XYZ file of C-alpha atoms in Angstrom:
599
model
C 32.524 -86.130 -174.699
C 35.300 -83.861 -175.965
C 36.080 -81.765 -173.344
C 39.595 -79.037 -173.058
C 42.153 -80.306 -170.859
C 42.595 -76.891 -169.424
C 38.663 -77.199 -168.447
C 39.348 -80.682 -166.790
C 42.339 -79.173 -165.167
C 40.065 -76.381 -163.097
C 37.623 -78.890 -162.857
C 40.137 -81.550 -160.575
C 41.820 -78.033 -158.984
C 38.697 -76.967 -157.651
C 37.812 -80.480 -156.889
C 39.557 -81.343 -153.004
C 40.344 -84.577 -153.182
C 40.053 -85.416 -148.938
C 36.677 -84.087 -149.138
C 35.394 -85.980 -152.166
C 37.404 -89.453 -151.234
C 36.196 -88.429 -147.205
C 32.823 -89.696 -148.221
C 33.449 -92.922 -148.875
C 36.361 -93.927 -146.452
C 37.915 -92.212 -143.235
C 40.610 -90.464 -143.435
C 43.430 -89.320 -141.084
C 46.192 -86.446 -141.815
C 49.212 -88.143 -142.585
C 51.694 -84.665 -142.803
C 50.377 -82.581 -145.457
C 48.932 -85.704 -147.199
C 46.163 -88.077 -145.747
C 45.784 -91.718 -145.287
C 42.848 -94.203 -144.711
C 41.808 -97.651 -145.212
C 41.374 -98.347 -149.189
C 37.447 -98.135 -150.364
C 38.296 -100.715 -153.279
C 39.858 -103.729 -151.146
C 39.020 -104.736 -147.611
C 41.944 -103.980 -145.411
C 42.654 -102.901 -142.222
C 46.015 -101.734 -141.900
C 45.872 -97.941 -143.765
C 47.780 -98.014 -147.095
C 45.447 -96.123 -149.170
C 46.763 -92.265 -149.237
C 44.988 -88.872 -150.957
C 46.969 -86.023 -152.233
C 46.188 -82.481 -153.262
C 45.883 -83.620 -156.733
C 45.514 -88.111 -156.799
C 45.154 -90.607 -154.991
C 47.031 -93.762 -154.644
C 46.921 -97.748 -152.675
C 50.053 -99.098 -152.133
C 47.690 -102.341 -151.271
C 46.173 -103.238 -154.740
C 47.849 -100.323 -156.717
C 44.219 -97.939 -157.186
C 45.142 -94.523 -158.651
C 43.778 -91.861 -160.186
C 42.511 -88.199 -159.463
C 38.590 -87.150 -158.563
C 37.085 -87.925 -161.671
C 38.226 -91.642 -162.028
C 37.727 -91.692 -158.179
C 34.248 -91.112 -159.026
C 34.089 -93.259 -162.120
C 35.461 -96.302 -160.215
C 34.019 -95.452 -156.523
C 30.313 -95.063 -157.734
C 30.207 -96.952 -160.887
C 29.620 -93.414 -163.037
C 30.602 -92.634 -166.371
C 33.360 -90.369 -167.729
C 30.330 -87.643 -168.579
C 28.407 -88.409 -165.155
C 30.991 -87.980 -163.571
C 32.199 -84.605 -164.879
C 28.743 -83.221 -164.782
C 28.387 -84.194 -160.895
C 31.915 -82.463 -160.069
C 31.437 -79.507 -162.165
C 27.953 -79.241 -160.203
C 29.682 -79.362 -156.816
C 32.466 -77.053 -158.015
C 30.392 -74.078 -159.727
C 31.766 -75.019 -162.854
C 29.446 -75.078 -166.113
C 30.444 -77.720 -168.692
C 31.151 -76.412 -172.311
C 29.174 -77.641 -174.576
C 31.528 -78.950 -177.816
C 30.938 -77.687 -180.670
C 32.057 -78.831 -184.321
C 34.837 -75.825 -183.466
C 35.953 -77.224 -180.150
C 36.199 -80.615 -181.803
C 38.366 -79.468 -184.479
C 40.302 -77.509 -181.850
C 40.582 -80.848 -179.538
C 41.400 -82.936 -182.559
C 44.559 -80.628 -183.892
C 45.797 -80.226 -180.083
C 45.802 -83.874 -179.723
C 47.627 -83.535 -183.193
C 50.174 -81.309 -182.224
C 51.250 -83.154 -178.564
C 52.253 -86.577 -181.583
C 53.847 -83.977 -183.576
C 55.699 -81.851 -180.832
C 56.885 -85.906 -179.220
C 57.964 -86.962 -182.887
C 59.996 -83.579 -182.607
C 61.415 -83.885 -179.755
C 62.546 -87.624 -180.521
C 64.060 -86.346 -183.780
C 66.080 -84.049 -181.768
C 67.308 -86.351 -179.784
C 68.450 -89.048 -182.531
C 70.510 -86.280 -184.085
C 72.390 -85.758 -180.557
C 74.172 -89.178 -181.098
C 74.772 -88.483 -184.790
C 78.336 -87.123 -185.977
C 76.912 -83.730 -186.599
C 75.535 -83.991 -183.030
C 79.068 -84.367 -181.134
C 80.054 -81.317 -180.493
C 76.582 -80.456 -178.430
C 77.050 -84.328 -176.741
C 80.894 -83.101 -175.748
C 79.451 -79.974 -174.103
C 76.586 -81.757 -172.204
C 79.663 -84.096 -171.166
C 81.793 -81.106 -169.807
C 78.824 -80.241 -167.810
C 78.805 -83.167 -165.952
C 75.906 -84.821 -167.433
C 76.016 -88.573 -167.505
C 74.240 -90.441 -170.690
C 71.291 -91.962 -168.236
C 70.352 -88.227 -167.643
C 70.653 -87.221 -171.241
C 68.477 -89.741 -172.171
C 65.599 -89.079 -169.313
C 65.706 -85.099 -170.323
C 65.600 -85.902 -173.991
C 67.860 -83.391 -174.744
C 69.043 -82.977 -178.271
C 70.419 -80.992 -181.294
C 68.846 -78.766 -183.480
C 71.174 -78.916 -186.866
C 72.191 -75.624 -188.931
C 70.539 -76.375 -192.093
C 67.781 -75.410 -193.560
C 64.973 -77.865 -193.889
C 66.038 -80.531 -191.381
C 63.075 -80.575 -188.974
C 60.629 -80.796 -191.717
C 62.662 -83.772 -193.263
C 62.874 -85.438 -190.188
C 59.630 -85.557 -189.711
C 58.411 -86.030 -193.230
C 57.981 -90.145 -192.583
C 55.611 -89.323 -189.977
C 52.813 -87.773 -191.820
C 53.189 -84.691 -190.411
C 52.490 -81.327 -192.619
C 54.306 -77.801 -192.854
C 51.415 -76.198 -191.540
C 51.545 -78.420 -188.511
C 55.331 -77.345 -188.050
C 54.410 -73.928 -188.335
C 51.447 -73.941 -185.551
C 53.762 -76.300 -183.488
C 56.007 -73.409 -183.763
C 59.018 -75.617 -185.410
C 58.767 -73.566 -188.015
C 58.793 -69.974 -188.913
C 56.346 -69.044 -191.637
C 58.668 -67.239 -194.813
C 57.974 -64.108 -195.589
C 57.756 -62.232 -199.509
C 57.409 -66.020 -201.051
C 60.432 -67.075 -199.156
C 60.016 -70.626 -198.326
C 59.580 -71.388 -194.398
C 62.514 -72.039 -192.128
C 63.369 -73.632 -189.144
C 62.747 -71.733 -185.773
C 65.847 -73.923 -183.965
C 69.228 -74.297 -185.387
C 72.446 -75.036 -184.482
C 71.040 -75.522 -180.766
C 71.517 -78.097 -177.909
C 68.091 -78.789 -177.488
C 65.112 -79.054 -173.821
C 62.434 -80.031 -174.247
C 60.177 -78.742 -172.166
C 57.069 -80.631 -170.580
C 53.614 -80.403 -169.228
C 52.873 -81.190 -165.903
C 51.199 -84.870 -167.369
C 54.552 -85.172 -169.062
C 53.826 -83.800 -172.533
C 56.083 -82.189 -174.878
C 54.996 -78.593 -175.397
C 57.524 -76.809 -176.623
C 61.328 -76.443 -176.772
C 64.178 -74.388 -175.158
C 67.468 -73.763 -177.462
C 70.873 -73.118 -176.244
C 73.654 -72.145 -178.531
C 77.210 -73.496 -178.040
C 79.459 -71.073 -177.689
C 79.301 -67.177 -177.091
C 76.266 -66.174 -179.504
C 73.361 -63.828 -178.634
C 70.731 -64.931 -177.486
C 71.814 -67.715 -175.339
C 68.558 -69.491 -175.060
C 66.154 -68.970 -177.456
C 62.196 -70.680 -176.368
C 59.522 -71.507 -178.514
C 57.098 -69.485 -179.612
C 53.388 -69.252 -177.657
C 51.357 -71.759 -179.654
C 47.836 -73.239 -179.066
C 50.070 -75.788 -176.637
C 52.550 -73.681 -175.021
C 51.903 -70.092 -172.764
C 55.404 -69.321 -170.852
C 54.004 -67.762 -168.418
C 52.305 -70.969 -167.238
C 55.283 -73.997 -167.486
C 58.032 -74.432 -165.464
C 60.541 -76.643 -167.196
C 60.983 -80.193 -165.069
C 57.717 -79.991 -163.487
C 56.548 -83.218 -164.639
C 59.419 -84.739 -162.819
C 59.214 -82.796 -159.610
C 55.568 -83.782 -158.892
C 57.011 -87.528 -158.823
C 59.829 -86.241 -156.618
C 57.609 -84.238 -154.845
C 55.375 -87.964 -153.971
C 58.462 -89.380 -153.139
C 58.917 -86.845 -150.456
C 61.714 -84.687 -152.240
C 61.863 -80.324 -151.643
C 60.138 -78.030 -154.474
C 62.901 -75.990 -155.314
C 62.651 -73.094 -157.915
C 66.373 -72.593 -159.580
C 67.043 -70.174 -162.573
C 68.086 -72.522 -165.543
C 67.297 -75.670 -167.892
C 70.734 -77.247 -166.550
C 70.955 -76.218 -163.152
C 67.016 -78.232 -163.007
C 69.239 -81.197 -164.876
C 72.309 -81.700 -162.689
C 70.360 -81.055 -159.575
C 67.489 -83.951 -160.709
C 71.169 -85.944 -161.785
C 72.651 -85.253 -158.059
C 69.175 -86.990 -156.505
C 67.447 -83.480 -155.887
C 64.383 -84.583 -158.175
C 61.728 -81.794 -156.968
C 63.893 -79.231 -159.030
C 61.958 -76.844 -161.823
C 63.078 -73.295 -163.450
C 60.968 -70.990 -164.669
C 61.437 -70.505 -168.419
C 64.000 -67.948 -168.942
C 61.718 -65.179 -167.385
C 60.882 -64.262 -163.282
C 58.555 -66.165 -161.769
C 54.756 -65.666 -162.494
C 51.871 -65.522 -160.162
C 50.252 -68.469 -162.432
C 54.049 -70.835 -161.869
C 53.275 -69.944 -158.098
C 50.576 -71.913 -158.559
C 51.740 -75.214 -160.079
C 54.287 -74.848 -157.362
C 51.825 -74.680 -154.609
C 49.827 -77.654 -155.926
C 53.192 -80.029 -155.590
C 53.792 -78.436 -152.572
C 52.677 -76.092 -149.313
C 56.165 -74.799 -148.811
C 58.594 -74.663 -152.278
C 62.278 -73.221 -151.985
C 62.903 -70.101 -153.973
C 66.788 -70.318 -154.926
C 68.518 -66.950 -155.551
C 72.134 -66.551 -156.951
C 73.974 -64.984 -153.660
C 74.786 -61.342 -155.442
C 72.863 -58.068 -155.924
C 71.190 -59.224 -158.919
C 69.902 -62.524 -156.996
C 68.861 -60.239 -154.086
C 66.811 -57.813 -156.422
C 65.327 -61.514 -157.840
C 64.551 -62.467 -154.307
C 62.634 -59.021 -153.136
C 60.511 -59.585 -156.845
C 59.708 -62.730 -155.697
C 58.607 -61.662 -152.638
C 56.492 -59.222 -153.992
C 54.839 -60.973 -155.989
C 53.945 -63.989 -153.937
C 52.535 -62.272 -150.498
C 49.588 -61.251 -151.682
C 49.133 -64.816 -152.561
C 50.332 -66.866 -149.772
C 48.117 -67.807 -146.637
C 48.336 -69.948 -143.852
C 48.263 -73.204 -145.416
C 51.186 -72.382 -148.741
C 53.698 -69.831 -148.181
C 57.450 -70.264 -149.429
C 61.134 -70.578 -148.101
C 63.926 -68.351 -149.968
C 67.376 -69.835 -150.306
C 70.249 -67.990 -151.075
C 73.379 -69.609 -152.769
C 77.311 -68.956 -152.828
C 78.225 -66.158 -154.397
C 79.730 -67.004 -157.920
C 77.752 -70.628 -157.638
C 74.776 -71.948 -159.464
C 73.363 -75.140 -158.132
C 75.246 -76.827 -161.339
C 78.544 -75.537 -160.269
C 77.736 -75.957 -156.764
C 76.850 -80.152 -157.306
C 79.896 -80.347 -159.674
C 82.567 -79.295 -157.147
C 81.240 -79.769 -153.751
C 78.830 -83.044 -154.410
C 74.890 -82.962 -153.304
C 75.932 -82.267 -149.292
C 76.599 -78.431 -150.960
C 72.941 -77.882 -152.168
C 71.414 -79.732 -149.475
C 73.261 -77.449 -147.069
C 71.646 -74.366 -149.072
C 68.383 -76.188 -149.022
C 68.795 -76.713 -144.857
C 69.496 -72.641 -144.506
C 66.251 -71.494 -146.666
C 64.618 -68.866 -144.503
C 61.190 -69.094 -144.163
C 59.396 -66.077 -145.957
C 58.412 -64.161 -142.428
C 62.018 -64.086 -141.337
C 63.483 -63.699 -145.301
C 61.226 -60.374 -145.918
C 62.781 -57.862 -143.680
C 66.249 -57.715 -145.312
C 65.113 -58.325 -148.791
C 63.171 -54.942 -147.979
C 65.273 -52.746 -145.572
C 68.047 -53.424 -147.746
C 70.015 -50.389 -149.279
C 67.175 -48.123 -147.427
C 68.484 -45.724 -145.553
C 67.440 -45.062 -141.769
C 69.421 -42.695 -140.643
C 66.707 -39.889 -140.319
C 63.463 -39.716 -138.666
C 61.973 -39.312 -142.032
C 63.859 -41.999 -143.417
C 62.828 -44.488 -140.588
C 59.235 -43.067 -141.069
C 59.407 -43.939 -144.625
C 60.722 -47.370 -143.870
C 58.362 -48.517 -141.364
C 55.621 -46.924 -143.935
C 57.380 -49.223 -146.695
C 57.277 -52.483 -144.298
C 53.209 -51.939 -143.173
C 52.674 -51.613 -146.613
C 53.881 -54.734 -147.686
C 52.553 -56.655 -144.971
C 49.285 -54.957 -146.246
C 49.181 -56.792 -149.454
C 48.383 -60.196 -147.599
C 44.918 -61.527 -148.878
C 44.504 -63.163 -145.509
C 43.801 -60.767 -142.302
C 45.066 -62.962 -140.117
C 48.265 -63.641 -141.587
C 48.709 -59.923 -142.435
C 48.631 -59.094 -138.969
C 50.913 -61.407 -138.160
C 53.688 -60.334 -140.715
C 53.024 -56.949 -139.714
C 53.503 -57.364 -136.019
C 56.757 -59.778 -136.889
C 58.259 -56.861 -139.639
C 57.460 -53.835 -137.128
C 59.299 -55.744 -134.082
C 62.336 -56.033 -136.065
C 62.164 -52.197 -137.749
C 61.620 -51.297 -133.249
C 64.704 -53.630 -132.233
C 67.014 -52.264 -135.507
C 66.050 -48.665 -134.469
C 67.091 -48.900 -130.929
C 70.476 -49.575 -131.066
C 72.433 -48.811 -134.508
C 75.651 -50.854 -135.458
C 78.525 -48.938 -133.318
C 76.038 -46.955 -131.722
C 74.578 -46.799 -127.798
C 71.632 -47.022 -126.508
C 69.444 -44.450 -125.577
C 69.807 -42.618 -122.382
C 66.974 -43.259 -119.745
C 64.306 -40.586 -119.468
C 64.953 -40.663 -116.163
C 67.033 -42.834 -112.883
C 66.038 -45.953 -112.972
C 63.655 -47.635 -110.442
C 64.237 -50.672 -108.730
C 62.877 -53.803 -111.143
C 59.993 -55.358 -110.603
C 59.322 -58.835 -111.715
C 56.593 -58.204 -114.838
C 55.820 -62.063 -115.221
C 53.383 -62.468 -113.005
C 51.988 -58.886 -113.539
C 52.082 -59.689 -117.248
C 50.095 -63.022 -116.493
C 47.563 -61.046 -114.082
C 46.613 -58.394 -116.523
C 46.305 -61.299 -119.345
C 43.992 -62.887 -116.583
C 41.790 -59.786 -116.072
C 41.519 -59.861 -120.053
C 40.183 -62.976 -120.585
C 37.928 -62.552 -117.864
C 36.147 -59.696 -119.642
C 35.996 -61.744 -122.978
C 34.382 -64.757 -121.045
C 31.622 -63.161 -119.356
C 30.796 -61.013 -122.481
C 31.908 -62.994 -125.373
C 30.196 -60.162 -127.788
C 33.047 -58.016 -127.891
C 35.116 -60.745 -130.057
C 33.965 -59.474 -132.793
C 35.542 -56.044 -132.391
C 38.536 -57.864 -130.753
C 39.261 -60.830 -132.279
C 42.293 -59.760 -134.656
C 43.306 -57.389 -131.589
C 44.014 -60.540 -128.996
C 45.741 -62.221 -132.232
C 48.724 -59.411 -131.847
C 49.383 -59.765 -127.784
C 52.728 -61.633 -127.030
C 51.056 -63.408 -123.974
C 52.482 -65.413 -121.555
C 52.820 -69.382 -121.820
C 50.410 -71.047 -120.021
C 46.770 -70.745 -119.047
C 46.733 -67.524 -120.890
C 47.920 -68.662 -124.593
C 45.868 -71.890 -124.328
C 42.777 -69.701 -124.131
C 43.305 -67.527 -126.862
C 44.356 -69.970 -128.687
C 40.870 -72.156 -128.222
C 39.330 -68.959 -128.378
C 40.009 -68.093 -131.558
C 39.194 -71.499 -132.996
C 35.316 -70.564 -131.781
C 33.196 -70.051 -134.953
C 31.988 -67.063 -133.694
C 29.622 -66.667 -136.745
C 27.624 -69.821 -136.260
C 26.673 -69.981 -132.328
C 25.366 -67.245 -129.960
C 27.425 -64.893 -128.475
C 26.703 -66.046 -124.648
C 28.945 -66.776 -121.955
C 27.756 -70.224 -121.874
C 28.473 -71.273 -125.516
C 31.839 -70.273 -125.127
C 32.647 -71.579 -121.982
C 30.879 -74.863 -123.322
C 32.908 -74.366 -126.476
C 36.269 -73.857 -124.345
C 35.888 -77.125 -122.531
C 35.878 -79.193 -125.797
C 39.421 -78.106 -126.083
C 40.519 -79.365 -122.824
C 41.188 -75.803 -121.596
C 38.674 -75.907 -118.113
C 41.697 -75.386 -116.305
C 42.447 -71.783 -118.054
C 38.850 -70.971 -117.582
C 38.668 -71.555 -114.338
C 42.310 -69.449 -113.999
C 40.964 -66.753 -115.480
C 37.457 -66.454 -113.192
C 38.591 -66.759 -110.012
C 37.232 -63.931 -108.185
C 40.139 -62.294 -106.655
C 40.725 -59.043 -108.104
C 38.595 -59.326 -111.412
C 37.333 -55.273 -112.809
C 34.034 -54.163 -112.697
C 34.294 -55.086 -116.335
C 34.500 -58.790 -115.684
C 30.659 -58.854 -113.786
C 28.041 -60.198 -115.875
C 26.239 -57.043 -115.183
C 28.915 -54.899 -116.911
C 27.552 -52.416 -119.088
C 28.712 -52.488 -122.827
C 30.143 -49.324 -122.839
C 32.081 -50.307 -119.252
C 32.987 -53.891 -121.016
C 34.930 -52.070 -124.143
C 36.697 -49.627 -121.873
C 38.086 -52.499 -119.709
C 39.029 -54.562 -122.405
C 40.783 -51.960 -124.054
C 42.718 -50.811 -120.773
C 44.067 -54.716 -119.938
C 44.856 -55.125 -123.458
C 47.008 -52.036 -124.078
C 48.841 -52.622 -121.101
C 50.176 -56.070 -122.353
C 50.845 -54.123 -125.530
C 54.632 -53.306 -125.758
C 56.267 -49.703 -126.232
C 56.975 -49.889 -129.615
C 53.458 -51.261 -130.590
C 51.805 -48.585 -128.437
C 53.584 -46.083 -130.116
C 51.928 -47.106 -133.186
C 48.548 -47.679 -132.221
C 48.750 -44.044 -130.517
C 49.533 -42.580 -134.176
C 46.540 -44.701 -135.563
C 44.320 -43.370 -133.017
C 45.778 -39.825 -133.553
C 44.483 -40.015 -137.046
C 41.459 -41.457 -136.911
C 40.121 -39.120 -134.326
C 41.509 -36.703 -136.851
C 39.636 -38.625 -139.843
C 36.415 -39.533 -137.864
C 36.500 -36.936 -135.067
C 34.441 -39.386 -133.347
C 33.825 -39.479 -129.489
C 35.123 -43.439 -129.496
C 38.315 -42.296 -131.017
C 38.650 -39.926 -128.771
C 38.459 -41.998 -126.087
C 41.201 -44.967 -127.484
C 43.300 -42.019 -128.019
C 43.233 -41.356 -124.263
C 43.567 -44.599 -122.986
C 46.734 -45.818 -125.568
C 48.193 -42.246 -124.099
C 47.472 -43.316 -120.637
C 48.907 -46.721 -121.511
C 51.957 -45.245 -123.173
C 52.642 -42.704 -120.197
C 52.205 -45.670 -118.037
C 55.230 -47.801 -119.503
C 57.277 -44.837 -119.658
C 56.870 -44.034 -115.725
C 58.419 -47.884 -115.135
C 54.543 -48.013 -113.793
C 54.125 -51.611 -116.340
C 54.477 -53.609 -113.513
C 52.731 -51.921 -110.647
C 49.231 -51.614 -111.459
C 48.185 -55.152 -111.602
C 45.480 -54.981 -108.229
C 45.119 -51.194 -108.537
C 43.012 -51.778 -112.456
C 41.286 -54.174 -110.488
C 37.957 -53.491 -108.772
C-alpha cells in the first residue's frame, strides 16, 4: 500500500493520540503530556506516556505514533489500520495509481540521493581543499562532535564535483537536477553545480531526512546564504532547519525556541539548548507555526534587540494571533542589542541565553508595545486611531473567548497609558472629592445580585455568557461561580434553574450558590417569577455597574452606534442604562447604591 508521506502526516495530525490510546488504557495529564499504565505489559506503577504526536514505555521500550498503536494494540494491518483512522478522521485514502507509484518510488529515490549528498559534503570538509571552511566553523566556536552531528560540509569551486562524487553511487544527472544539486545548462551548455565554494547545512525533515541544503559563502560575497531550490522534497515555506533535533529536545523537556540563523540553531543545540530551530532564511510562515505548535504549546520567538528585530517581532505577531487559542499561543524574547544567540553563548556561556529565555514575555503582555510603538497619541484622533488599531488586532483571534480576553487586557493598558502621560499630571477632578467609601464589599454585593439573576433564570447565558467573561470580579464566592458557570455546556442540557444549580454543585461551588441566594436584598429580577424583559434589564444594570470607567466608556460608544445602525428599541434602552451607569461612576455614586438597586 503505497501511500504519500504528506497524506500519512495529516492522517497522524488529525489523529489525537490521548483519545485513540484513551480506549485501551487510562490515562492521567501528566503537564502537557499524559501518562497511564502500559496496554502491552502488566504494570502498575505508570511509565507508559502519550504525546501530541507518539507514544512511548519507559517499562518495555513500546513506541510508535497512532497507526502502529493500532497495528500493535489491535492486531491490524498497516492498510486496516490506515483505513480505520482515515474513517475516524474524515480523511479519504488515495487510491495509488501507476503515477503515484512512480512518484513514491523517485521520492524514496531522491531522500538516498539527497543523504549520499549530504555525506559527500561532509567528507570534503576534512579534505585539504575543505580547511579553510573547517577553520571558519572553528572560529565560530564549533567543536568537531557538533560538526559531525550537523553534517555540515563544503561545497568545492569546480565544476563537476557533486556529480563525480556521487558517480559510484548509481546515481544519474537527472536525479541531481530534480534533487536540485544541479542546475540544468542552458543553449547546450553542459549542467553545473547549484553549490560551490560553500560551507555547507544540511537541512532536515522533521523524521530526520535530508531535504535539501543551505550554502554559506566564506567571506564577504553576495548572497550570503544561498538555499536549495523547491524540489518534489523540499517547500521552504514548510521546514525549519534543526527541527528534527528539537522534537527530541523538546521530549526531553527542553524550550522551542525560534532564532534567525543555521549557526545561531548550531551553537545554541552545542551550548545544551537542543529545542533550537530557524526558519530558512525567510520570516516565519503560518505553516512553520505549525510544526512549532506540534513540539510544543508555548515556543519562544527570539528577536535581535534593535528596530529591525522589533519590526520582526510585530510580523510575528501578526501573523500568529489569528492562529493561536487557548491551548498554543507563544512567548517573544528579545535579545541584547548587537547579540545573536551565537555571540551571546560565545562570550557570556549558556546562563546568557537562558536569562533571555527566563524574560520571554508571554504574547498578551508582548503585543501592546510591539503595536503602540512609534504611534503617536498625542491627539484625540491619534488615541482614537490607536485604540481603533489595538481592537482590531485583538479582532483577528479565531477564538471568541480568547479575543475578548486580549481585547479587554490591550484596552486596559491603552486606558492606564492615556491617563497619565510620561512628565505629565493627572487629570483634575470633575468636581471636590467625596469622602471614600470602601467599594469591596459593594463590588462583592452587586456581583452577588448578578449571579442571583443568572441562577434563577439561567436562559439569559446565552446572551451573556462572553459579557460575564469581561467583569474583573472579586475573589471569592463570586469568581468561583463564574468560573463553574462557564464550564456548563449550555448547549447540551436545559436551560432551568435546577440543571444549573445541579451542575454548580459538581464543582464543589454550593457554598457560592448559596452566597449568592440568600434573600436579603436580592432585585425583583432575581424572583423566579421575573419577567424576561425585567430579567435582561436587571442583569444588564448589576453588570454595568461592576464594569469600570474606561470599559463603560466604550460600551457607551458601541451602544451609540448600534442604536444608530439598528435604531432598535433594545438599543435604545442599553444606551440608557450604560449612560446611567457611566453618570453613576462619575457622581462617586459606584459605591452607594448597593441596597438602593435592590428590591
Amino acid at each position: 500500500m503505497a501511500l504519500s508521506p504528506a497524506f500519512l502526516d495529516e492522517l497522524r495530525a488529525r489523529t489525537p493520540l490521548p483519545g485513540l490510546i484513551g480506549r485501551k488504557t487510562r490515562l492521567l495529564k501528566s503537564g502537557r503530556n499524559w501518562k497511564g499504565c502500559c496496554p502491552f505489559h502488566g504494570e502498575k506503577t505508570p511509565s507508559f506516556y502519550v504525546y501530541d504526536d507518539h507514544f512511548h514505555c519507559f517499562g518495555c521500550g513500546a513506541h510508535g505514533d497512532a497507526i502502529s498503536f493500532l497495528m500493535r494494540a489491535e492486531g491490524a494491518a498497516f492498510p486496516e489500520a490506515v483505513e480505520r483512522l482515515a474513517a475516524e478522521a474524515g480523511l479519504e485514502v488515495p487510491k495509488p495509481s501507476a503515477q503515484d507509484a512512480a512518484r513514491e518510488r523517485r521520492a524514496r529515490d531522491l531522500h538516498a540521493v539527497m543523504a549520499a549528498a549530504a555525506e559527500a559534503y561532509h567528507r570534503r570538509l576534512f579534505l585539504p581543499e575543505g580547511r579553510p571552511a573547517l577553520d571558519y566553523l572553528r572560529r565560530r566556536g564549533l567543536k568537531e562532535q557538533t560538526i559531525r552531528d550537523f553534517l555540515l560540509g563544503w561545497a568545492p569551486g569546480g565544476r563537476g564535483a557533486i556529480a563525480a562524487d556521487l558517480r559510484g553511487e548509481d546515481i544519474t544527472e537527472d536525479q541531481l537536477i530534480e534533487a536540485g544539486l544541479l542546475r540544468e545548462g542552458e543553449g547546450g551548455e553542459p549542467s553545473r553545480d547549484f553549490f560551490f565554494s560553500r560551507v555547507m547545512f544540511p537541512i532536515r525533515d522533521r523524521r530526520g531526512r535530508v531535504i535539501a541544503f543551505g550554502g554559506r559563502i566564506l567571506g564577504d560575497g553576495q548572497p550570503k546564504y544561498v538555499n536549495s531550490p523547491e524540489t518534489p522534497l523540499f517547500r521552504k515555506r514548510l521546514g525549519l532547519y534543526g527541527l528534527d533535533l528539537a522534537r527530541e529536545g523538546a521530549f526531553r523537556g527542553a524550550t522551542v525556541v525560534a532564532v534567525e540563523g543555521y549557526m545561531d540553531v548550531i551553537a545554541l543545540h552545542q551550548a545544551g539548548f537542543t529545542g533550537a530551530v530557524a526558519p530558512l532564511g525567510t520570516a516565519l510562515t503560518p505553516e512553520q507555526l505549525e510544526e512549532l505548535w506540534r513540539i510544543s504549546p508555548e515556543p519562544v520567538l527570539c528577536f535581535d534587540g534593535d528596530a529591525a528585530g522589533a519590526r520582526a517581532a510585530a510580523r510575528a505577531a501578526e501573523l500568529a494571533l489569528p492562529l493561536i487559542s487557548t491551548e498554543r499561543t507563544l512567548r517573544l524574547a528579545t535579545l541584547p542589542a548587537g547579540e545573536d544567540p551565537d555571540t551571546l553563548t560565545a562570550k557570556r556561556g549558556p546562563a546568557a541565553f537562558q536569562g533571555v529565555l527566563d524574560a520571554a514575555r508571554p504574547m498578551s503582555d508582548a503585543l501592546f508595545g510591539l503595536i503602540t510603538e512609534g504611534r503617536p497619541s498625542a491627539t484625540p484622533e491619534q488615541r482614537a486611531a490607536l485604540r481603533n488599531r489595538l481592537a482590531g488586532v485583538a479582532g483577528t483571534i479565531t477564538d471568541k473567548s480568547l479575543a475578548a480576553e486580549y481585547r479587554r487586557v490591550l484596552l486596559d493598558r491603552f486606558f492606564a497609558a492615556s491617563r497619565i502621560k510620561p512628565g505629565g499630571r493627572p487629570p483634575p477632578p470633575r468636581r471636590p472629592a467625596r469622602p471614600v467609601i470602601e467599594a469591596g464589599p459593594v463590588r462583592a454585593e452587586r456581583a452577588r445580585m448578578m449571579f442571583a439573576i443568572i441562577l434563577r433564570h439561567p436562559w439569559i447565558l446565552s446572551q451573556v455568557e462572553e459579557a460575564i467573561g469581561l467583569l474583573d470580579l472579586p475573589e471569592g464566592p463570586a469568581a468561583q461561580l463564574r468560573a463553574a458557570i462557564l464550564a456548563w455546556p449550555v448547549a447540551a442540557e436545559p436551560l432551568d434553574s435546577e440543571g444549573l444549580i445541579a451542575h454548580l454543585a459538581k464543582y464543589g461551588v454550593e457554598d457560592a450558590v448559596a452566597w449568592a441566594l440568600m434573600p436579603t436584598g436580592l432585585p425583583l429580577a432575581a424572583r423566579p417569577e421575573a419577567l424576561p424583559g425585567e430579567v435582561e434589564e436587571g442583569f444588564w444594570h448589576f453588570f454595568l455597574r461592576l464594569r469600570g470607567e474606561a470599559e463603560l466608556i466604550e460600551d457607551q460608544q458601541e451602544a451609540r452606534q448600534t442604536l444608530a445602525e439598528t435604531n432598535d428599541a433594545s438599543a435604545q434602552r442599553r444606551l440608557i442604562l450604560v449612560t446611567e451607569a457611566l453618570d453613576a461612576i462619575r457622581r462617586g455614586e459606584a459605591a452607594s447604591g448597593a441596597a438602593g438597586d435592590a428590591a
